[in-house]
Amino acid sequence: MRQKWRLCEIGLEDYSFLLLSRFLNALEVVGGAQQLKENAESKNVSSWNGPLGSLFVGIRQLGLSGWKPEECTAIGNELLAWKEKGLSEKEGSEDGKAVWALRLKATLDRSRRLTEEYSEALPQMFPQKVEMLGKALGIPENSVRTYNEAEIRAGVSKLCTLLLKAVRSTLGSQGWDVLVPGAAHGTLIQAIDRWAVVKQILCYLKGAPGDEVTAAGNNIKGVVLLQELPHLSHLGVRAGQEKVIFVTCEDDDKIADIQKLNGKCVRHNTTSNFPVKDL
């Protein structure tokens, strides 16, 4: 019986992915993130109810699968609360649209972190078992290799990305935030755990435990952090003290462009529309 319940759960997850994919395609047909942004600017956020409701269902599905259920419940409650509250003309003395967008962005960032952790955990959990089972059952090698990728695509990360893009556009954000201004040039590398000992480097990293700037001594000239970071955070303050150019980027398209420059000689200029450019 337990196996039947498991198979039922897997079937529901597959069906959830199918419905979510159809919804995303329909959303793109009517304008996607740009249309949501235009509706928010006209103070009409009823068109956001469908995407937010779909994201709630997707997050709840993750929780029912056993992935951080408390966090999934908390995010779901926030999404329902912001959906019910809607957009006010004013929030105290502040513009209601800006407060609504910032509030929603915080929850969407939280949702994206959750789905990214899920995506990163899956390849660590299943590859060896999947390979063993695939060989034992005679499943084609290509199908075995793409198993984890399919599971990851079945998440809600695409919907999070679309909604975050719409929210950033509503706020007038370009996806960049400058913590320490300046200009420099050097070889762009991805930093993993500790800095490589390379002179005149610029680096980018996905997460920031806190001691990255000083770990490389005088080798590091600039940092691009692929997530949002408060200006008065420990890392931001240390970067200023060390006079290391520091920007954050949370736009997926710009992040992909940065990663294409890995290993190349680039110029890092915070006054540019795109702070990292190939020389």
PDB file of N, CA, C and O in Angstrom, residues 213-275:
ATOM      1  N   VAL A 213      35.720  38.618   1.281  1.00  0.00           N
ATOM      2  CA  VAL A 213      36.519  39.731   0.791  1.00  0.00           C
ATOM      3  C   VAL A 213      37.943  39.691   1.310  1.00  0.00           C
ATOM      4  O   VAL A 213      38.896  39.931   0.580  1.00  0.00           O
ATOM      5  N   THR A 214      38.124  39.336   2.575  1.00  0.00           N
ATOM      6  CA  THR A 214      39.460  39.334   3.152  1.00  0.00           C
ATOM      7  C   THR A 214      40.204  38.033   2.891  1.00  0.00           C
ATOM      8  O   THR A 214      41.416  37.970   3.067  1.00  0.00           O
ATOM      9  N   ALA A 215      39.508  36.994   2.451  1.00  0.00           N
ATOM     10  CA  ALA A 215      40.143  35.686   2.278  1.00  0.00           C
ATOM     11  C   ALA A 215      41.168  35.678   1.156  1.00  0.00           C
ATOM     12  O   ALA A 215      42.061  34.848   1.133  1.00  0.00           O
ATOM     13  N   ALA A 216      41.056  36.616   0.212  1.00  0.00           N
ATOM     14  CA  ALA A 216      41.969  36.624  -0.928  1.00  0.00           C
ATOM     15  C   ALA A 216      43.063  37.675  -0.811  1.00  0.00           C
ATOM     16  O   ALA A 216      43.858  37.839  -1.719  1.00  0.00           O
ATOM     17  N   GLY A 217      43.092  38.392   0.298  1.00  0.00           N
ATOM     18  CA  GLY A 217      44.118  39.414   0.474  1.00  0.00           C
ATOM     19  C   GLY A 217      43.992  40.502  -0.574  1.00  0.00           C
ATOM     20  O   GLY A 217      42.910  41.011  -0.848  1.00  0.00           O
ATOM     21  N   ASN A 218      45.124  40.870  -1.199  1.00  0.00           N
ATOM     22  CA  ASN A 218      45.134  41.942  -2.191  1.00  0.00           C
ATOM     23  C   ASN A 218      44.851  41.458  -3.613  1.00  0.00           C
ATOM     24  O   ASN A 218      44.919  42.235  -4.553  1.00  0.00           O
ATOM     25  N   ASN A 219      44.570  40.170  -3.771  1.00  0.00           N
ATOM     26  CA  ASN A 219      44.369  39.634  -5.116  1.00  0.00           C
ATOM     27  C   ASN A 219      43.047  40.072  -5.729  1.00  0.00           C
ATOM     28  O   ASN A 219      42.940  40.239  -6.934  1.00  0.00           O
ATOM     29  N   ILE A 220      42.034  40.229  -4.917  1.00  0.00           N
ATOM     30  CA  ILE A 220      40.695  40.477  -5.425  1.00  0.00           C
ATOM     31  C   ILE A 220      40.454  41.975  -5.629  1.00  0.00           C
ATOM     32  O   ILE A 220      40.735  42.777  -4.758  1.00  0.00           O
ATOM     33  N   LYS A 221      39.951  42.322  -6.794  1.00  0.00           N
ATOM     34  CA  LYS A 221      39.701  43.719  -7.149  1.00  0.00           C
ATOM     35  C   LYS A 221      38.225  44.058  -7.219  1.00  0.00           C
ATOM     36  O   LYS A 221      37.846  45.217  -7.153  1.00  0.00           O
ATOM     37  N   GLY A 222      37.392  43.054  -7.399  1.00  0.00           N
ATOM     38  CA  GLY A 222      35.966  43.311  -7.498  1.00  0.00           C
ATOM     39  C   GLY A 222      35.160  42.051  -7.261  1.00  0.00           C
ATOM     40  O   GLY A 222      35.644  40.946  -7.493  1.00  0.00           O
ATOM     41  N   VAL A 223      33.923  42.215  -6.788  1.00  0.00           N
ATOM     42  CA  VAL A 223      33.045  41.080  -6.493  1.00  0.00           C
ATOM     43  C   VAL A 223      31.675  41.337  -7.103  1.00  0.00           C
ATOM     44  O   VAL A 223      31.137  42.444  -7.018  1.00  0.00           O
ATOM     45  N   VAL A 224      31.121  40.309  -7.743  1.00  0.00           N
ATOM     46  CA  VAL A 224      29.729  40.324  -8.162  1.00  0.00           C
ATOM     47  C   VAL A 224      29.033  39.191  -7.404  1.00  0.00           C
ATOM     48  O   VAL A 224      29.356  38.023  -7.613  1.00  0.00           O
ATOM     49  N   LEU A 225      28.133  39.555  -6.527  1.00  0.00           N
ATOM     50  CA  LEU A 225      27.401  38.565  -5.733  1.00  0.00           C
ATOM     51  C   LEU A 225      26.059  38.297  -6.394  1.00  0.00           C
ATOM     52  O   LEU A 225      25.300  39.234  -6.660  1.00  0.00           O
ATOM     53  N   LEU A 226      25.771  37.033  -6.685  1.00  0.00           N
ATOM     54  CA  LEU A 226      24.567  36.673  -7.433  1.00  0.00           C
ATOM     55  C   LEU A 226      23.370  36.489  -6.516  1.00  0.00           C
ATOM     56  O   LEU A 226      22.640  35.500  -6.592  1.00  0.00           O
ATOM     57  N   GLN A 227      23.161  37.450  -5.637  1.00  0.00           N
ATOM     58  CA  GLN A 227      21.986  37.486  -4.782  1.00  0.00           C
ATOM     59  C   GLN A 227      21.907  38.873  -4.157  1.00  0.00           C
ATOM     60  O   GLN A 227      22.856  39.645  -4.216  1.00  0.00           O
ATOM     61  N   GLU A 228      20.774  39.196  -3.585  1.00  0.00           N
ATOM     62  CA  GLU A 228      20.606  40.491  -2.932  1.00  0.00           C
ATOM     63  C   GLU A 228      21.348  40.501  -1.603  1.00  0.00           C
ATOM     64  O   GLU A 228      21.465  39.469  -0.934  1.00  0.00           O
ATOM     65  N   LEU A 229      21.868  41.663  -1.214  1.00  0.00           N
ATOM     66  CA  LEU A 229      22.599  41.785   0.046  1.00  0.00           C
ATOM     67  C   LEU A 229      22.381  43.192   0.611  1.00  0.00           C
ATOM     68  O   LEU A 229      22.519  44.177  -0.120  1.00  0.00           O
ATOM     69  N   PRO A 230      22.031  43.320   1.900  1.00  0.00           N
ATOM     70  CA  PRO A 230      21.856  44.649   2.498  1.00  0.00           C
ATOM     71  C   PRO A 230      23.156  45.456   2.470  1.00  0.00           C
ATOM     72  O   PRO A 230      24.243  44.902   2.643  1.00  0.00           O
ATOM     73  N   HIS A 231      23.059  46.751   2.272  1.00  0.00           N
ATOM     74  CA  HIS A 231      24.244  47.606   2.194  1.00  0.00           C
ATOM     75  C   HIS A 231      25.044  47.602   3.494  1.00  0.00           C
ATOM     76  O   HIS A 231      26.263  47.750   3.476  1.00  0.00           O
ATOM     77  N   LEU A 232      24.363  47.463   4.621  1.00  0.00           N
ATOM     78  CA  LEU A 232      25.049  47.504   5.913  1.00  0.00           C
ATOM     79  C   LEU A 232      25.337  46.104   6.457  1.00  0.00           C
ATOM     80  O   LEU A 232      25.603  45.943   7.644  1.00  0.00           O
ATOM     81  N   SER A 233      25.314  45.104   5.579  1.00  0.00           N
ATOM     82  CA  SER A 233      25.690  43.757   6.001  1.00  0.00           C
ATOM     83  C   SER A 233      27.184  43.719   6.327  1.00  0.00           C
ATOM     84  O   SER A 233      27.951  44.595   5.917  1.00  0.00           O
ATOM     85  N   HIS A 234      27.598  42.686   7.045  1.00  0.00           N
ATOM     86  CA  HIS A 234      29.015  42.539   7.408  1.00  0.00           C
ATOM     87  C   HIS A 234      29.894  42.518   6.165  1.00  0.00           C
ATOM     88  O   HIS A 234      30.926  43.204   6.092  1.00  0.00           O
ATOM     89  N   LEU A 235      29.471  41.759   5.152  1.00  0.00           N
ATOM     90  CA  LEU A 235      30.268  41.637   3.934  1.00  0.00           C
ATOM     91  C   LEU A 235      30.328  42.956   3.182  1.00  0.00           C
ATOM     92  O   LEU A 235      31.375  43.345   2.656  1.00  0.00           O
ATOM     93  N   GLY A 236      29.202  43.671   3.112  1.00  0.00           N
ATOM     94  CA  GLY A 236      29.187  44.943   2.427  1.00  0.00           C
ATOM     95  C   GLY A 236      30.091  45.972   3.097  1.00  0.00           C
ATOM     96  O   GLY A 236      30.820  46.721   2.426  1.00  0.00           O
ATOM     97  N   VAL A 237      30.067  45.999   4.428  1.00  0.00           N
ATOM     98  CA  VAL A 237      30.918  46.939   5.169  1.00  0.00           C
ATOM     99  C   VAL A 237      32.393  46.598   4.984  1.00  0.00           C
ATOM    100  O   VAL A 237      33.230  47.475   4.757  1.00  0.00           O
ATOM    101  N   ARG A 238      32.740  45.303   5.061  1.00  0.00           N
ATOM    102  CA  ARG A 238      34.143  44.890   4.887  1.00  0.00           C
ATOM    103  C   ARG A 238      34.648  45.209   3.488  1.00  0.00           C
ATOM    104  O   ARG A 238      35.804  45.603   3.301  1.00  0.00           O
ATOM    105  N   ALA A 239      33.783  45.047   2.487  1.00  0.00           N
ATOM    106  CA  ALA A 239      34.179  45.375   1.116  1.00  0.00           C
ATOM    107  C   ALA A 239      34.525  46.849   1.006  1.00  0.00           C
ATOM    108  O   ALA A 239      35.503  47.231   0.349  1.00  0.00           O
ATOM    109  N   GLY A 240      33.723  47.706   1.666  1.00  0.00           N
ATOM    110  CA  GLY A 240      34.011  49.127   1.655  1.00  0.00           C
ATOM    111  C   GLY A 240      35.318  49.455   2.352  1.00  0.00           C
ATOM    112  O   GLY A 240      36.109  50.279   1.882  1.00  0.00           O
ATOM    113  N   GLN A 241      35.573  48.789   3.473  1.00  0.00           N
ATOM    114  CA  GLN A 241      36.818  49.018   4.210  1.00  0.00           C
ATOM    115  C   GLN A 241      38.034  48.593   3.401  1.00  0.00           C
ATOM    116  O   GLN A 241      39.090  49.230   3.451  1.00  0.00           O
ATOM    117  N   GLU A 242      37.900  47.491   2.650  1.00  0.00           N
ATOM    118  CA  GLU A 242      39.004  46.972   1.855  1.00  0.00           C
ATOM    119  C   GLU A 242      39.098  47.640   0.481  1.00  0.00           C
ATOM    120  O   GLU A 242      39.972  47.308  -0.306  1.00  0.00           O
ATOM    121  N   LYS A 243      38.123  48.548   0.201  1.00  0.00           N
ATOM    122  CA  LYS A 243      38.080  49.243  -1.096  1.00  0.00           C
ATOM    123  C   LYS A 243      37.983  48.257  -2.265  1.00  0.00           C
ATOM    124  O   LYS A 243      38.651  48.400  -3.296  1.00  0.00           O
ATOM    125  N   VAL A 244      37.154  47.244  -2.082  1.00  0.00           N
ATOM    126  CA  VAL A 244      36.885  46.256  -3.130  1.00  0.00           C
ATOM    127  C   VAL A 244      35.554  46.616  -3.799  1.00  0.00           C
ATOM    128  O   VAL A 244      34.538  46.758  -3.125  1.00  0.00           O
ATOM    129  N   ILE A 245      35.567  46.779  -5.114  1.00  0.00           N
ATOM    130  CA  ILE A 245      34.337  47.080  -5.844  1.00  0.00           C
ATOM    131  C   ILE A 245      33.345  45.946  -5.627  1.00  0.00           C
ATOM    132  O   ILE A 245      33.696  44.769  -5.738  1.00  0.00           O
ATOM    133  N   PHE A 246      32.110  46.297  -5.325  1.00  0.00           N
ATOM    134  CA  PHE A 246      31.151  45.271  -4.934  1.00  0.00           C
ATOM    135  C   PHE A 246      29.775  45.607  -5.509  1.00  0.00           C
ATOM    136  O   PHE A 246      29.218  46.672  -5.233  1.00  0.00           O
ATOM    137  N   VAL A 247      29.227  44.703  -6.321  1.00  0.00           N
ATOM    138  CA  VAL A 247      27.857  44.847  -6.797  1.00  0.00           C
ATOM    139  C   VAL A 247      27.132  43.523  -6.596  1.00  0.00           C
ATOM    140  O   VAL A 247      27.753  42.453  -6.531  1.00  0.00           O
ATOM    141  N   THR A 248      25.817  43.602  -6.480  1.00  0.00           N
ATOM    142  CA  THR A 248      24.994  42.393  -6.421  1.00  0.00           C
ATOM    143  C   THR A 248      24.119  42.345  -7.671  1.00  0.00           C
ATOM    144  O   THR A 248      23.782  43.383  -8.257  1.00  0.00           O
ATOM    145  N   CYS A 249      23.776  41.147  -8.090  1.00  0.00           N
ATOM    146  CA  CYS A 249      22.928  40.961  -9.266  1.00  0.00           C
ATOM    147  C   CYS A 249      21.951  39.833  -8.987  1.00  0.00           C
ATOM    148  O   CYS A 249      22.354  38.749  -8.547  1.00  0.00           O
ATOM    149  N   GLU A 250      20.665  40.072  -9.230  1.00  0.00           N
ATOM    150  CA  GLU A 250      19.651  39.039  -8.997  1.00  0.00           C
ATOM    151  C   GLU A 250      18.774  38.796 -10.215  1.00  0.00           C
ATOM    152  O   GLU A 250      17.760  38.119 -10.123  1.00  0.00           O
ATOM    153  N   ASP A 251      19.165  39.366 -11.356  1.00  0.00           N
ATOM    154  CA  ASP A 251      18.429  39.137 -12.591  1.00  0.00           C
ATOM    155  C   ASP A 251      19.004  37.918 -13.305  1.00  0.00           C
ATOM    156  O   ASP A 251      20.191  37.880 -13.629  1.00  0.00           O
ATOM    157  N   ASP A 252      18.175  36.917 -13.557  1.00  0.00           N
ATOM    158  CA  ASP A 252      18.653  35.645 -14.115  1.00  0.00           C
ATOM    159  C   ASP A 252      19.303  35.808 -15.486  1.00  0.00           C
ATOM    160  O   ASP A 252      20.288  35.141 -15.803  1.00  0.00           O
ATOM    161  N   ASP A 253      18.764  36.692 -16.327  1.00  0.00           N
ATOM    162  CA  ASP A 253      19.345  36.893 -17.656  1.00  0.00           C
ATOM    163  C   ASP A 253      20.739  37.507 -17.552  1.00  0.00           C
ATOM    164  O   ASP A 253      21.676  37.089 -18.249  1.00  0.00           O
ATOM    165  N   LYS A 254      20.901  38.485 -16.670  1.00  0.00           N
ATOM    166  CA  LYS A 254      22.208  39.132 -16.495  1.00  0.00           C
ATOM    167  C   LYS A 254      23.211  38.165 -15.853  1.00  0.00           C
ATOM    168  O   LYS A 254      24.396  38.172 -16.176  1.00  0.00           O
ATOM    169  N   ILE A 255      22.712  37.333 -14.925  1.00  0.00           N
ATOM    170  CA  ILE A 255      23.581  36.331 -14.300  1.00  0.00           C
ATOM    171  C   ILE A 255      24.124  35.368 -15.352  1.00  0.00           C
ATOM    172  O   ILE A 255      25.301  35.012 -15.346  1.00  0.00           O
ATOM    173  N   ALA A 256      23.267  34.950 -16.273  1.00  0.00           N
ATOM    174  CA  ALA A 256      23.702  34.041 -17.347  1.00  0.00           C
ATOM    175  C   ALA A 256      24.767  34.702 -18.215  1.00  0.00           C
ATOM    176  O   ALA A 256      25.742  34.054 -18.624  1.00  0.00           O
ATOM    177  N   ASP A 257      24.613  36.009 -18.485  1.00  0.00           N
ATOM    178  CA  ASP A 257      25.611  36.731 -19.281  1.00  0.00           C
ATOM    179  C   ASP A 257      26.948  36.809 -18.544  1.00  0.00           C
ATOM    180  O   ASP A 257      28.020  36.698 -19.151  1.00  0.00           O
ATOM    181  N   ILE A 258      26.894  37.010 -17.214  1.00  0.00           N
ATOM    182  CA  ILE A 258      28.126  37.070 -16.417  1.00  0.00           C
ATOM    183  C   ILE A 258      28.851  35.731 -16.458  1.00  0.00           C
ATOM    184  O   ILE A 258      30.070  35.663 -16.647  1.00  0.00           O
ATOM    185  N   GLN A 259      28.112  34.647 -16.309  1.00  0.00           N
ATOM    186  CA  GLN A 259      28.723  33.325 -16.268  1.00  0.00           C
ATOM    187  C   GLN A 259      29.384  32.953 -17.594  1.00  0.00           C
ATOM    188  O   GLN A 259      30.338  32.178 -17.621  1.00  0.00           O
ATOM    189  N   LYS A 260      28.914  33.532 -18.699  1.00  0.00           N
ATOM    190  CA  LYS A 260      29.541  33.282 -19.999  1.00  0.00           C
ATOM    191  C   LYS A 260      30.936  33.892 -20.078  1.00  0.00           C
ATOM    192  O   LYS A 260      31.748  33.486 -20.908  1.00  0.00           O
ATOM    193  N   LEU A 261      31.216  34.872 -19.216  1.00  0.00           N
ATOM    194  CA  LEU A 261      32.516  35.559 -19.231  1.00  0.00           C
ATOM    195  C   LEU A 261      33.537  34.900 -18.307  1.00  0.00           C
ATOM    196  O   LEU A 261      34.647  35.405 -18.161  1.00  0.00           O
ATOM    197  N   ASN A 262      33.181  33.794 -17.680  1.00  0.00           N
ATOM    198  CA  ASN A 262      34.069  33.125 -16.731  1.00  0.00           C
ATOM    199  C   ASN A 262      35.407  32.776 -17.392  1.00  0.00           C
ATOM    200  O   ASN A 262      35.455  32.165 -18.462  1.00  0.00           O
ATOM    201  N   GLY A 263      36.519  33.198 -16.758  1.00  0.00           N
ATOM    202  CA  GLY A 263      37.852  32.928 -17.273  1.00  0.00           C
ATOM    203  C   GLY A 263      38.378  33.964 -18.243  1.00  0.00           C
ATOM    204  O   GLY A 263      39.528  33.882 -18.671  1.00  0.00           O
ATOM    205  N   LYS A 264      37.567  34.959 -18.580  1.00  0.00           N
ATOM    206  CA  LYS A 264      37.985  35.985 -19.537  1.00  0.00           C
ATOM    207  C   LYS A 264      38.444  37.251 -18.809  1.00  0.00           C
ATOM    208  O   LYS A 264      38.108  37.482 -17.650  1.00  0.00           O
ATOM    209  N   CYS A 265      39.194  38.075 -19.526  1.00  0.00           N
ATOM    210  CA  CYS A 265      39.628  39.363 -18.994  1.00  0.00           C
ATOM    211  C   CYS A 265      38.493  40.360 -19.191  1.00  0.00           C
ATOM    212  O   CYS A 265      38.015  40.551 -20.316  1.00  0.00           O
ATOM    213  N   VAL A 266      38.030  40.962 -18.104  1.00  0.00           N
ATOM    214  CA  VAL A 266      36.860  41.832 -18.163  1.00  0.00           C
ATOM    215  C   VAL A 266      37.132  43.164 -17.470  1.00  0.00           C
ATOM    216  O   VAL A 266      38.099  43.304 -16.713  1.00  0.00           O
ATOM    217  N   ARG A 267      36.244  44.117 -17.714  1.00  0.00           N
ATOM    218  CA  ARG A 267      36.284  45.401 -17.031  1.00  0.00           C
ATOM    219  C   ARG A 267      35.068  45.496 -16.125  1.00  0.00           C
ATOM    220  O   ARG A 267      33.950  45.183 -16.535  1.00  0.00           O
ATOM    221  N   HIS A 268      35.290  45.918 -14.903  1.00  0.00           N
ATOM    222  CA  HIS A 268      34.248  46.027 -13.882  1.00  0.00           C
ATOM    223  C   HIS A 268      34.055  47.512 -13.582  1.00  0.00           C
ATOM    224  O   HIS A 268      34.898  48.147 -12.955  1.00  0.00           O
ATOM    225  N   ASN A 269      32.957  48.094 -14.074  1.00  0.00           N
ATOM    226  CA  ASN A 269      32.708  49.519 -13.900  1.00  0.00           C
ATOM    227  C   ASN A 269      31.278  49.717 -13.399  1.00  0.00           C
ATOM    228  O   ASN A 269      30.315  49.430 -14.109  1.00  0.00           O
ATOM    229  N   THR A 270      31.128  50.222 -12.185  1.00  0.00           N
ATOM    230  CA  THR A 270      29.800  50.318 -11.575  1.00  0.00           C
ATOM    231  C   THR A 270      28.957  51.438 -12.153  1.00  0.00           C
ATOM    232  O   THR A 270      27.765  51.526 -11.856  1.00  0.00           O
ATOM    233  N   THR A 271      29.541  52.325 -12.967  1.00  0.00           N
ATOM    234  CA  THR A 271      28.755  53.399 -13.576  1.00  0.00           C
ATOM    235  C   THR A 271      28.131  52.972 -14.890  1.00  0.00           C
ATOM    236  O   THR A 271      27.348  53.699 -15.486  1.00  0.00           O
ATOM    237  N   SER A 272      28.458  51.772 -15.363  1.00  0.00           N
ATOM    238  CA  SER A 272      27.938  51.263 -16.630  1.00  0.00           C
ATOM    239  C   SER A 272      26.568  50.630 -16.443  1.00  0.00           C
ATOM    240  O   SER A 272      26.205  50.192 -15.346  1.00  0.00           O
ATOM    241  N   ASN A 273      25.801  50.539 -17.526  1.00  0.00           N
ATOM    242  CA  ASN A 273      24.508  49.862 -17.476  1.00  0.00           C
ATOM    243  C   ASN A 273      24.682  48.375 -17.201  1.00  0.00           C
ATOM    244  O   ASN A 273      23.815  47.737 -16.615  1.00  0.00           O
ATOM    245  N   PHE A 274      25.807  47.827 -17.670  1.00  0.00           N
ATOM    246  CA  PHE A 274      26.140  46.422 -17.392  1.00  0.00           C
ATOM    247  C   PHE A 274      27.541  46.415 -16.803  1.00  0.00           C
ATOM    248  O   PHE A 274      28.532  46.540 -17.537  1.00  0.00           O
ATOM    249  N   PRO A 275      27.679  46.324 -15.459  1.00  0.00           N
ATOM    250  CA  PRO A 275      28.959  46.544 -14.789  1.00  0.00           C
ATOM    251  C   PRO A 275      30.096  45.615 -15.155  1.00  0.00           C
ATOM    252  O   PRO A 275      31.241  45.907 -14.848  1.00  0.00           O
TER     253      PRO A 275
END
